[in-house]
Amino acid sequence: MRNITQLLALLLYFTTTSDGGAVCNLTDVPANENHWITVQETPLGCWTDFIREDGDEVHIISLSFSQEDPMLILNVSLVKSSVLILTSSGSQAITVLISDNPTLHIYVTNGTSIRFFQPTIREAVQTRTAQFTGVDSELVKWARKEFGGVTSFTSTRDPKSIALTGTKGRGLASHCDLQPEVPSEKLFIDLEERVSSSHLKSCHTTHPGEELHIIKIPDDVIIRQVSVNLPSACKIVLRGPPDTEWKIHTDQDVKLMSNNVVMLKNFKVSPRRNLSDHDDLIQEAFSYFSTTSISSYTVIHLSVAAVQVWIKTNSTSTDVEPMEEELSTSSPGSSSVPIEMQLFSSPDYRSPLDDSSKVEIDKRLYAEISSQQLGEISFSLSVSRCWVRSVTVVKIMPFKEDPCSLPGCPKRLSFSLEPLQDLPSSSWDLECAVSLCKDKHCFNEMQVKRNMQVIRSHTPSPNQCFDFGLSAVLGIAFGGFLIGVLLTGALWFIKIRTGHPGGLDMRSTAAELSVLSLSGCLCGLTKRQPVSTHPSASENSSANASIGSTQSTPTSSMA
């Protein structure tokens, strides 16, 4: 048995390839993040507190696009006045859709050209060419000489939208020294980038004992600075091009193998192994650490100079995110894009509803979302989700897209309001998240909203009955039994005291209680049953004798 186990382990070892093999099969990681690893780009940038004497800030944005004919949505509505320098590594023309801010001063570097989406902005904003060619650091020097300083430098790849929030600097020096940074940590700018094709391959296994992680950067990748965050003690293999610098962030014990210089706990660790681009890293790791299992294997192909890597433990990983029925959304901001929603009462979209119209909750509602064409560029619309807001309650609103064969037809949607009858108030806001799309590319989502007044139509049933459950039926039956016992006792008490029985038709009351308990509906009590004046032949003779003449003379009923 021991020989068989050793043979299986040997077969597993030799069937492992440099791409993971039988131990770990590499797969694409969408958006460079999953439940065991996250890789984030850290491009060069800076942020200072510089403001010119005239109150203008100076922002430099380095753009990089992977698709042809790119489009960028630029929101500077929260900034009173700024100098904006746009630079790009390519010579392609960039279409810019910008919010209305004529006080914006735009500069472009040689080789970078932009065209404005709106004709009004095209006339109001003047674009100048910065007389500069060279690397990013030289552009910073030029801007510092031209404007007296630089407020920020931000690099972004395939951006969908860029918004300046108006947040000021934090007392930093006005000299902008480019360093690897995370753009999302900048409070003055809000970037939304397109999710590009996967540049990260990784796989993950679970096994007992100490974890072993392998990270590889091929020689043809330009990454040279890598920060690795480790939450627990582990073994790790780091392989990169000859001049790659690694920095490990952890308070735990780490066993390390690398062909590069590694900074670990403020100590510089020299290379401990010669690992070429063609080496089988899994077999190298098995040999170096005397083990036969790995926890993760990752290959990074990002086209950026610096990245940050987070390795997550099995205890912190999760595959499922909770789904919430109710949705919390921010209030829609103003947008310069002319998108509007019109409500209709019929599927032919010929009866528009005005603001004073009432919408019946038991009928379907129809909406038409349209965008005005500006300039020579036309867009299609994509609706990702809709919701209804009433007072402080927000609920998701399912919709169905209705077909439209007309040229340039807007987006048509239909809704059912019946599932939302429990919403408070009669004034609802119907909101949808809409994206402008050109060819196969969709840009930043915007919100379109329309208020509506809702009528809750309710017609009561002519014969209402209460629907009792099993517990209610048993309670009624027990109550009827208890009442019968009490009435019988009262009759005996009256007979003993007066010699005359109480005038109570026991059979009539019992019959009504029987109808009530069997039907579970108060409708059984709507019609009074006639009182029989002849005793049944099956009645017990002793009972007849005890009650006396009550069976021969009808008596008044006690309710």
Coordinates of C-alpha atoms in Angstrom, one line a residue:
M1 CA 0.0 0.0 0.0
R2 CA 2.9 2.4 0.8
N3 CA 4.4 1.7 -2.6
I4 CA 1.2 2.5 -4.4
T5 CA 0.9 5.8 -2.5
Q6 CA 4.5 6.8 -3.4
L7 CA 3.8 5.9 -7.0
L8 CA 0.7 8.1 -7.2
A9 CA 2.6 11.0 -5.6
L10 CA 5.4 10.5 -8.2
L11 CA 3.0 10.5 -11.1
L12 CA 1.3 13.7 -9.8
Y13 CA 4.7 15.3 -9.5
F14 CA 5.9 14.5 -13.0
T15 CA 2.5 15.3 -14.7
T16 CA 2.7 18.9 -13.3
T17 CA 3.6 21.4 -16.0
S18 CA 4.7 25.1 -15.9
D19 CA 1.1 26.2 -16.4
G20 CA -0.2 24.3 -13.4
G21 CA -0.8 20.9 -15.0
A22 CA -2.6 18.3 -12.8
V23 CA -1.9 20.3 -9.6
C24 CA -3.4 23.6 -10.7
N25 CA -5.0 24.6 -14.1
L26 CA -4.6 28.3 -14.9
T27 CA -7.7 30.2 -15.9
D28 CA -8.5 33.8 -16.8
V29 CA -9.4 36.1 -13.8
P30 CA -12.0 38.7 -15.0
A31 CA -11.3 42.2 -13.8
N32 CA -8.1 40.9 -12.2
E33 CA -9.9 39.9 -9.0
N34 CA -11.5 36.9 -7.5
H35 CA -11.9 35.4 -4.0
W36 CA -8.3 34.4 -3.5
I37 CA -6.3 37.0 -5.4
T38 CA -6.6 40.7 -6.4
V39 CA -4.1 42.5 -8.7
Q40 CA -4.5 46.3 -8.9
E41 CA -2.5 48.6 -11.2
T42 CA -0.5 51.3 -9.5
P43 CA 0.5 53.7 -12.3
L44 CA 2.6 56.8 -11.8
G45 CA 1.0 59.9 -10.4
C46 CA 1.0 62.6 -7.7
W47 CA -1.3 64.9 -5.8
T48 CA -0.3 68.3 -4.3
D49 CA -2.0 71.3 -2.8
F50 CA -1.0 73.7 -5.6
I51 CA -3.4 76.4 -6.6
R52 CA -2.5 79.3 -8.9
E53 CA -2.9 82.9 -7.9
D54 CA -6.0 83.2 -10.0
G55 CA -7.6 80.2 -8.2
D56 CA -7.1 77.7 -11.0
E57 CA -5.8 74.1 -10.3
V58 CA -3.6 72.4 -12.8
H59 CA -4.4 68.7 -13.6
I60 CA -2.5 66.4 -15.9
I61 CA -4.3 63.2 -17.1
S62 CA -2.4 60.6 -19.1
L63 CA -4.8 58.6 -21.2
S64 CA -4.2 55.2 -22.7
F65 CA -6.8 53.5 -25.0
S66 CA -6.8 50.0 -26.4
Q67 CA -9.7 50.5 -28.8
E68 CA -10.1 52.5 -31.9
D69 CA -12.1 55.8 -31.9
P70 CA -12.4 56.0 -28.1
M71 CA -14.9 58.2 -26.3
L72 CA -14.5 59.8 -22.9
I73 CA -17.1 61.4 -20.6
L74 CA -15.6 64.3 -18.7
N75 CA -17.5 65.9 -15.7
V76 CA -16.0 69.1 -14.4
S77 CA -19.2 70.7 -13.2
L78 CA -18.0 70.8 -9.6
V79 CA -14.9 72.7 -10.4
K80 CA -15.2 76.5 -10.9
S81 CA -12.0 76.9 -13.0
S82 CA -9.1 74.6 -13.9
V83 CA -6.3 74.0 -16.3
L84 CA -6.6 70.5 -17.7
I85 CA -3.7 68.9 -19.7
L86 CA -4.6 65.8 -21.6
T87 CA -1.8 63.6 -23.0
S88 CA -1.9 60.2 -24.7
S89 CA 0.7 57.8 -26.0
G90 CA -1.2 57.2 -29.3
S91 CA -2.2 59.5 -32.1
Q92 CA -5.9 58.6 -32.2
A93 CA -8.6 61.2 -31.9
I94 CA -10.5 61.1 -28.7
T95 CA -14.2 62.1 -28.6
V96 CA -14.9 64.0 -25.3
L97 CA -18.4 64.5 -23.9
I98 CA -18.0 67.3 -21.3
S99 CA -20.3 69.0 -18.8
D100 CA -21.0 72.7 -19.4
N101 CA -18.0 74.5 -17.9
P102 CA -16.7 77.3 -20.2
T103 CA -14.1 78.3 -17.7
L104 CA -12.2 75.1 -18.3
H105 CA -8.8 75.6 -20.1
I106 CA -7.7 72.5 -22.0
Y107 CA -4.3 71.7 -23.3
V108 CA -3.3 68.7 -25.3
T109 CA 0.2 67.5 -26.1
N110 CA 1.6 66.9 -29.5
G111 CA 0.1 63.8 -31.1
T112 CA -3.1 64.0 -28.9
S113 CA -6.3 65.3 -30.5
I114 CA -9.8 65.6 -29.0
R115 CA -13.1 66.5 -30.5
F116 CA -16.1 67.7 -28.4
F117 CA -19.4 65.9 -28.6
Q118 CA -21.6 68.9 -28.0
P119 CA -21.5 71.9 -30.5
T120 CA -22.1 74.4 -27.6
I121 CA -19.0 73.1 -25.7
R122 CA -17.0 73.1 -29.0
E123 CA -17.6 76.8 -29.3
A124 CA -17.2 77.7 -25.6
V125 CA -14.0 75.7 -24.6
Q126 CA -10.8 76.6 -26.4
T127 CA -8.2 73.9 -26.8
R128 CA -4.5 74.8 -26.9
T129 CA -1.5 72.6 -27.8
A130 CA 1.3 72.2 -25.3
Q131 CA 4.6 72.6 -27.0
F132 CA 6.0 69.4 -25.5
T133 CA 7.2 66.0 -26.5
G134 CA 8.7 63.4 -24.2
V135 CA 8.1 61.3 -21.2
D136 CA 5.6 62.0 -18.3
S137 CA 8.3 63.4 -16.0
E138 CA 9.3 66.0 -18.7
L139 CA 5.6 67.0 -19.1
V140 CA 5.4 67.7 -15.4
K141 CA 8.5 69.9 -15.6
W142 CA 7.0 71.8 -18.6
A143 CA 3.7 72.4 -16.7
R144 CA 5.5 73.5 -13.6
K145 CA 7.4 76.1 -15.7
E146 CA 4.3 77.2 -17.6
F147 CA 1.8 77.4 -14.8
G148 CA 4.0 77.6 -11.7
G149 CA 3.1 74.2 -10.4
V150 CA 1.1 71.0 -10.8
T151 CA -1.9 70.0 -8.7
S152 CA -2.1 66.4 -9.9
F153 CA -0.9 63.9 -12.4
T154 CA -3.1 60.8 -13.0
S155 CA -2.6 57.9 -15.3
T156 CA -5.6 55.9 -16.5
R157 CA -6.1 53.1 -19.0
D158 CA -9.3 52.7 -21.1
P159 CA -11.3 55.2 -19.0
K160 CA -15.1 55.5 -19.5
S161 CA -15.6 58.7 -17.4
I162 CA -13.5 61.1 -15.5
A163 CA -15.0 63.4 -12.9
L164 CA -13.3 66.2 -10.9
T165 CA -14.9 66.3 -7.5
G166 CA -13.6 69.7 -6.4
T167 CA -11.8 68.2 -3.3
K168 CA -8.6 70.2 -2.5
G169 CA -5.2 68.9 -1.6
R170 CA -3.9 67.8 1.8
G171 CA -1.0 70.2 2.4
L172 CA 1.5 68.4 0.3
A173 CA 4.4 70.0 -1.5
S174 CA 3.7 71.7 -4.8
H175 CA 6.5 69.7 -6.5
C176 CA 4.8 66.8 -8.2
D177 CA 7.1 63.8 -7.9
L178 CA 5.7 60.8 -9.9
Q179 CA 5.3 57.7 -7.7
P180 CA 3.3 54.5 -8.1
E181 CA -0.2 55.1 -6.7
V182 CA -3.7 53.8 -6.6
P183 CA -5.9 56.3 -8.5
S184 CA -9.0 55.3 -6.5
E185 CA -7.4 56.7 -3.3
K186 CA -7.4 60.2 -4.8
L187 CA -10.4 62.1 -3.4
F188 CA -10.3 64.9 -6.0
I189 CA -10.9 62.6 -9.0
D190 CA -13.4 59.8 -9.8
L191 CA -12.3 57.4 -12.5
E192 CA -14.4 54.7 -14.1
E193 CA -12.5 52.4 -16.4
R194 CA -13.7 49.8 -18.9
V195 CA -13.2 46.2 -17.9
S196 CA -10.7 45.0 -20.5
S197 CA -9.8 41.5 -21.4
S198 CA -8.2 39.5 -18.7
H199 CA -4.5 40.1 -18.2
L200 CA -4.3 37.8 -15.2
K201 CA -4.3 34.0 -15.1
S202 CA -4.5 32.2 -11.8
C203 CA -5.7 29.0 -10.1
H204 CA -6.3 27.9 -6.5
T205 CA -6.3 24.7 -4.5
T206 CA -7.1 23.7 -0.9
H207 CA -4.9 21.5 1.1
P208 CA -3.9 21.0 4.8
G209 CA -0.8 22.6 6.2
E210 CA 1.1 25.8 5.3
E211 CA 0.1 27.6 2.2
L212 CA 2.4 27.9 -0.8
H213 CA 1.8 30.7 -3.4
I214 CA 3.6 31.2 -6.7
I215 CA 3.6 34.5 -8.7
K216 CA 5.2 34.8 -12.1
I217 CA 5.8 37.8 -14.3
P218 CA 7.1 36.9 -17.8
D219 CA 10.1 38.7 -19.3
D220 CA 8.0 40.4 -22.0
V221 CA 5.9 42.3 -19.4
I222 CA 6.9 45.8 -18.4
I223 CA 6.0 45.5 -14.7
R224 CA 9.0 46.3 -12.6
Q225 CA 7.6 47.2 -9.2
V226 CA 5.3 44.7 -7.3
S227 CA 3.9 45.0 -3.8
V228 CA 2.5 41.8 -2.3
N229 CA 0.2 41.8 0.7
L230 CA 0.0 38.5 2.7
P231 CA -2.5 38.1 5.5
S232 CA -0.9 34.9 7.1
A233 CA 2.3 33.0 7.4
C234 CA 3.1 31.1 4.2
K235 CA 5.7 30.0 1.6
I236 CA 5.9 32.2 -1.5
V237 CA 7.8 32.0 -4.9
L238 CA 8.3 35.3 -6.7
R239 CA 9.6 35.2 -10.3
G240 CA 10.1 38.3 -12.5
P241 CA 12.4 39.8 -15.1
P242 CA 15.9 40.5 -13.9
D243 CA 15.3 44.1 -12.8
T244 CA 12.0 43.5 -11.0
E245 CA 11.7 44.8 -7.4
W246 CA 9.3 43.1 -5.0
K247 CA 8.1 44.3 -1.6
I248 CA 6.2 42.1 0.8
H249 CA 3.8 43.6 3.3
T250 CA 3.1 41.2 6.2
D251 CA 3.6 40.8 10.0
Q252 CA 3.7 37.0 9.7
D253 CA 6.6 34.6 9.0
V254 CA 7.3 34.1 5.3
K255 CA 9.5 31.5 3.6
L256 CA 10.8 33.0 0.4
M257 CA 12.2 31.9 -2.9
S258 CA 12.9 34.5 -5.7
N259 CA 15.2 35.4 -8.5
N260 CA 14.9 39.1 -7.7
V261 CA 15.6 41.5 -4.9
V262 CA 12.8 41.4 -2.3
M263 CA 12.1 43.9 0.5
L264 CA 10.7 41.9 3.5
K265 CA 10.1 43.7 6.8
N266 CA 12.4 46.5 5.9
F267 CA 15.2 44.1 5.0
K268 CA 16.6 43.6 1.5
V269 CA 16.7 39.9 0.6
S270 CA 19.1 38.9 -2.2
P271 CA 18.0 36.5 -5.0
R272 CA 18.0 32.9 -3.8
R273 CA 17.4 31.0 -7.0
N274 CA 18.0 31.5 -10.8
L275 CA 14.5 31.2 -12.3
S276 CA 14.2 31.7 -16.0
D277 CA 11.0 32.5 -17.9
H278 CA 10.8 28.8 -19.1
D279 CA 11.4 27.1 -15.7
D280 CA 8.7 24.9 -14.2
L281 CA 8.0 26.9 -11.1
I282 CA 5.8 24.3 -9.5
Q283 CA 8.5 21.7 -9.6
E284 CA 11.1 24.2 -8.5
A285 CA 8.9 25.1 -5.5
F286 CA 8.3 21.4 -4.6
S287 CA 12.1 20.8 -4.7
Y288 CA 13.0 24.0 -2.7
F289 CA 10.4 23.7 0.0
S290 CA 10.2 19.8 0.1
T291 CA 6.4 19.7 -0.5
T292 CA 4.0 18.3 -3.0
S293 CA 1.1 20.8 -3.0
I294 CA 0.5 24.5 -3.8
S295 CA -2.2 26.9 -2.7
S296 CA -2.2 29.3 -5.7
Y297 CA -0.3 29.9 -9.0
T298 CA -0.6 33.3 -10.7
V299 CA 0.8 34.7 -14.0
I300 CA 0.5 38.5 -14.5
H301 CA 0.5 40.1 -18.0
L302 CA -0.6 43.7 -17.2
S303 CA 0.9 46.5 -19.3
V304 CA 1.8 48.8 -16.4
A305 CA 5.0 49.6 -14.6
A306 CA 3.8 48.8 -11.1
V307 CA 1.1 46.6 -9.5
Q308 CA -0.2 45.7 -6.0
V309 CA -1.1 42.0 -5.2
W310 CA -3.4 40.8 -2.4
I311 CA -3.2 37.1 -1.6
K312 CA -6.3 36.0 0.5
T313 CA -6.4 33.0 2.8
N314 CA -9.0 30.3 2.6
S315 CA -10.7 31.6 5.8
T316 CA -11.3 35.0 4.3
S317 CA -12.4 33.9 0.8
T318 CA -16.0 33.9 -0.3
D319 CA -17.7 33.0 -3.6
V320 CA -21.2 34.3 -2.9
E321 CA -22.4 37.8 -2.3
P322 CA -25.7 38.4 -0.6
M323 CA -28.6 39.5 -2.8
E324 CA -30.8 42.3 -1.5
E325 CA -34.3 42.9 -2.7
E326 CA -34.3 46.5 -1.8
L327 CA -31.8 48.8 -3.5
S328 CA -30.1 51.8 -2.1
T329 CA -29.1 54.3 -4.8
S330 CA -27.6 57.8 -4.8
S331 CA -29.7 60.6 -6.1
P332 CA -29.1 61.1 -9.8
G333 CA -26.7 63.9 -10.6
S334 CA -27.1 66.5 -13.2
S335 CA -25.9 65.5 -16.7
S336 CA -25.3 67.4 -19.8
V337 CA -26.5 64.4 -21.9
P338 CA -30.0 65.0 -23.2
I339 CA -31.7 61.8 -22.0
E340 CA -35.4 61.8 -21.1
M341 CA -38.2 59.4 -20.1
Q342 CA -41.8 59.6 -21.2
L343 CA -44.6 57.5 -19.7
F344 CA -47.5 56.0 -21.6
S345 CA -50.7 54.2 -20.7
S346 CA -51.0 51.9 -23.7
P347 CA -48.7 49.5 -25.6
D348 CA -49.0 51.5 -28.8
Y349 CA -47.0 54.4 -27.2
R350 CA -49.5 57.0 -28.5
S351 CA -51.0 58.2 -25.2
P352 CA -48.3 60.0 -23.2
L353 CA -49.0 60.8 -19.5
D354 CA -48.4 64.2 -18.2
D355 CA -47.3 65.0 -14.6
S356 CA -50.9 65.3 -13.4
S357 CA -52.0 62.0 -14.8
K358 CA -52.9 59.1 -12.4
V359 CA -51.5 55.6 -13.0
E360 CA -53.7 52.7 -11.9
I361 CA -51.7 50.1 -10.1
D362 CA -53.5 47.1 -11.6
K363 CA -52.6 48.1 -15.2
R364 CA -49.3 47.9 -17.0
L365 CA -47.1 51.0 -17.4
Y366 CA -45.1 51.8 -20.5
A367 CA -42.0 54.0 -20.7
E368 CA -40.0 55.4 -23.6
I369 CA -36.3 56.5 -23.0
S370 CA -34.8 58.6 -25.7
S371 CA -31.6 60.5 -26.4
Q372 CA -31.2 63.5 -28.6
Q373 CA -28.6 63.2 -31.3
L374 CA -25.9 65.9 -31.1
G375 CA -23.5 66.7 -33.8
E376 CA -22.7 63.9 -36.3
I377 CA -22.5 61.1 -33.7
S378 CA -25.5 58.9 -32.9
F379 CA -25.8 56.6 -30.0
S380 CA -28.0 53.7 -29.0
L381 CA -29.3 53.2 -25.4
S382 CA -28.8 50.3 -23.0
V383 CA -30.9 50.0 -19.8
S384 CA -29.3 47.9 -17.1
R385 CA -31.8 48.2 -14.2
C386 CA -34.8 50.2 -13.0
W387 CA -36.2 50.9 -9.6
V388 CA -39.1 52.7 -7.8
R389 CA -38.6 55.2 -5.0
S390 CA -41.4 56.1 -2.6
V391 CA -40.5 58.2 0.4
T392 CA -37.4 56.3 1.8
V393 CA -38.2 52.9 0.4
V394 CA -36.5 51.8 -2.8
K395 CA -37.4 48.6 -4.7
I396 CA -36.1 47.0 -7.9
M397 CA -38.6 47.3 -10.8
P398 CA -38.4 44.4 -13.3
F399 CA -39.1 45.5 -16.9
K400 CA -39.5 44.0 -20.3
E401 CA -38.0 45.6 -23.4
D402 CA -40.6 46.0 -26.2
P403 CA -39.5 45.7 -29.8
C404 CA -39.4 48.7 -32.1
S405 CA -38.9 48.6 -35.9
L406 CA -38.8 52.3 -36.6
P407 CA -35.4 53.9 -37.5
G408 CA -33.8 55.7 -34.6
C409 CA -36.4 54.2 -32.3
P410 CA -36.0 55.0 -28.5
K411 CA -35.7 52.3 -25.9
R412 CA -39.2 51.0 -25.0
L413 CA -40.0 49.3 -21.7
S414 CA -43.1 48.0 -20.0
F415 CA -43.7 47.4 -16.3
S416 CA -46.1 45.8 -13.9
L417 CA -46.9 47.8 -10.8
E418 CA -48.9 45.2 -8.9
P419 CA -46.0 43.7 -6.9
L420 CA -45.3 47.1 -5.5
Q421 CA -48.7 47.8 -3.9
D422 CA -47.2 47.8 -0.3
L423 CA -45.1 50.9 -1.1
P424 CA -46.0 54.0 1.0
S425 CA -47.4 57.2 -0.4
S426 CA -49.1 57.6 -3.8
S427 CA -46.2 59.6 -5.4
W428 CA -43.5 57.4 -6.8
D429 CA -40.3 58.1 -8.7
L430 CA -39.5 55.7 -11.5
E431 CA -35.7 55.7 -12.2
C432 CA -33.5 53.8 -14.6
A433 CA -29.8 53.4 -15.2
V434 CA -29.0 54.2 -18.9
S435 CA -25.8 54.0 -20.8
L436 CA -24.9 55.6 -24.1
C437 CA -23.5 53.0 -26.6
K438 CA -21.6 53.4 -29.8
D439 CA -21.0 50.3 -31.8
K440 CA -20.1 47.7 -29.1
H441 CA -18.8 50.1 -26.5
C442 CA -21.0 51.5 -23.8
F443 CA -20.1 54.5 -21.7
N444 CA -20.7 55.8 -18.3
E445 CA -24.2 55.0 -16.8
M446 CA -26.5 57.9 -16.1
Q447 CA -29.9 58.0 -14.3
V448 CA -33.1 59.2 -15.8
K449 CA -36.2 59.8 -13.6
R450 CA -39.9 60.4 -13.9
N451 CA -42.4 61.0 -11.2
M452 CA -45.9 59.4 -11.3
Q453 CA -49.0 59.5 -9.2
V454 CA -50.4 56.1 -8.3
I455 CA -54.1 55.1 -7.8
R456 CA -54.8 52.0 -5.8
S457 CA -58.0 50.6 -7.2
H458 CA -59.8 48.3 -4.8
T459 CA -63.4 47.0 -5.2
P460 CA -64.7 45.1 -2.1
S461 CA -66.3 41.7 -2.6
P462 CA -70.2 41.7 -2.2
N463 CA -70.0 38.6 0.0
Q464 CA -66.9 38.9 2.2
C465 CA -65.9 36.0 4.3
F466 CA -63.1 35.4 6.8
D467 CA -60.7 32.7 5.9
F468 CA -60.0 30.8 9.1
G469 CA -57.0 28.5 9.4
L470 CA -56.8 25.2 11.4
S471 CA -55.9 26.9 14.7
A472 CA -58.9 29.3 14.3
V473 CA -61.3 26.4 13.6
L474 CA -60.0 24.5 16.7
G475 CA -60.3 27.6 18.8
I476 CA -63.9 28.2 17.7
A477 CA -64.8 24.6 18.3
F478 CA -63.3 24.7 21.8
G479 CA -65.1 28.0 22.5
G480 CA -68.4 26.5 21.4
F481 CA -67.9 23.5 23.7
L482 CA -67.1 25.8 26.6
I483 CA -70.2 27.9 26.0
G484 CA -72.4 24.8 25.8
V485 CA -71.1 23.6 29.2
L486 CA -71.7 27.0 30.7
L487 CA -75.2 27.3 29.3
T488 CA -76.1 23.8 30.5
G489 CA -74.9 24.7 34.0
A490 CA -77.0 27.9 33.9
L491 CA -80.1 25.8 32.9
W492 CA -79.5 23.5 35.9
F493 CA -79.1 26.5 38.2
I494 CA -82.3 28.1 37.0
K495 CA -84.2 24.8 37.4
I496 CA -82.9 24.3 40.9
R497 CA -83.7 27.8 42.0
T498 CA -87.0 28.5 40.2
G499 CA -88.2 25.1 39.1
H500 CA -88.4 26.4 35.5
P501 CA -85.8 25.8 32.8
G502 CA -84.2 28.8 31.0
G503 CA -85.6 29.6 27.6
L504 CA -82.6 28.6 25.4
D505 CA -82.7 26.7 22.1
M506 CA -79.6 24.6 22.5
R507 CA -80.0 22.8 19.2
S508 CA -80.2 26.1 17.3
T509 CA -77.1 27.5 18.9
A510 CA -75.2 24.2 18.4
A511 CA -76.2 24.1 14.8
E512 CA -75.0 27.6 14.1
L513 CA -71.6 26.9 15.8
S514 CA -71.3 23.7 13.8
V515 CA -71.8 25.6 10.5
L516 CA -69.3 28.2 11.6
S517 CA -66.6 25.7 12.6
L518 CA -67.0 23.5 9.5
S519 CA -67.1 26.3 6.9
G520 CA -64.5 28.6 8.5
C521 CA -66.7 31.5 7.2
L522 CA -69.0 33.9 9.0
C523 CA -71.3 33.6 5.9
G524 CA -72.9 30.6 7.6
L525 CA -74.4 32.9 10.2
T526 CA -76.1 35.2 7.7
K527 CA -79.3 33.2 7.6
R528 CA -81.2 32.0 10.7
Q529 CA -82.2 28.3 10.7
P530 CA -85.8 27.5 11.7
V531 CA -86.5 26.0 15.1
S532 CA -87.9 22.5 15.0
T533 CA -90.9 22.0 17.3
H534 CA -90.7 18.1 17.2
P535 CA -88.0 16.2 19.0
S536 CA -86.0 13.7 17.1
A537 CA -86.8 10.1 17.5
S538 CA -83.1 9.3 18.4
E539 CA -83.0 11.8 21.3
N540 CA -82.1 10.2 24.6
S541 CA -85.1 9.8 26.8
S542 CA -83.3 10.7 30.0
A543 CA -82.2 14.0 28.5
N544 CA -85.8 14.7 27.4
A545 CA -87.0 14.1 30.9
S546 CA -84.4 16.3 32.5
I547 CA -85.1 19.3 30.2
G548 CA -88.8 18.9 30.6
S549 CA -91.1 21.0 28.4
T550 CA -88.4 22.9 26.6
Q551 CA -88.6 20.7 23.6
S552 CA -92.4 21.2 23.1
T553 CA -92.5 25.0 23.3
P554 CA -90.3 27.3 21.1
T555 CA -88.3 29.8 23.2
S556 CA -86.6 33.0 22.4
S557 CA -82.9 32.6 21.3
M558 CA -80.1 34.0 23.4
A559 CA -77.3 35.5 21.3

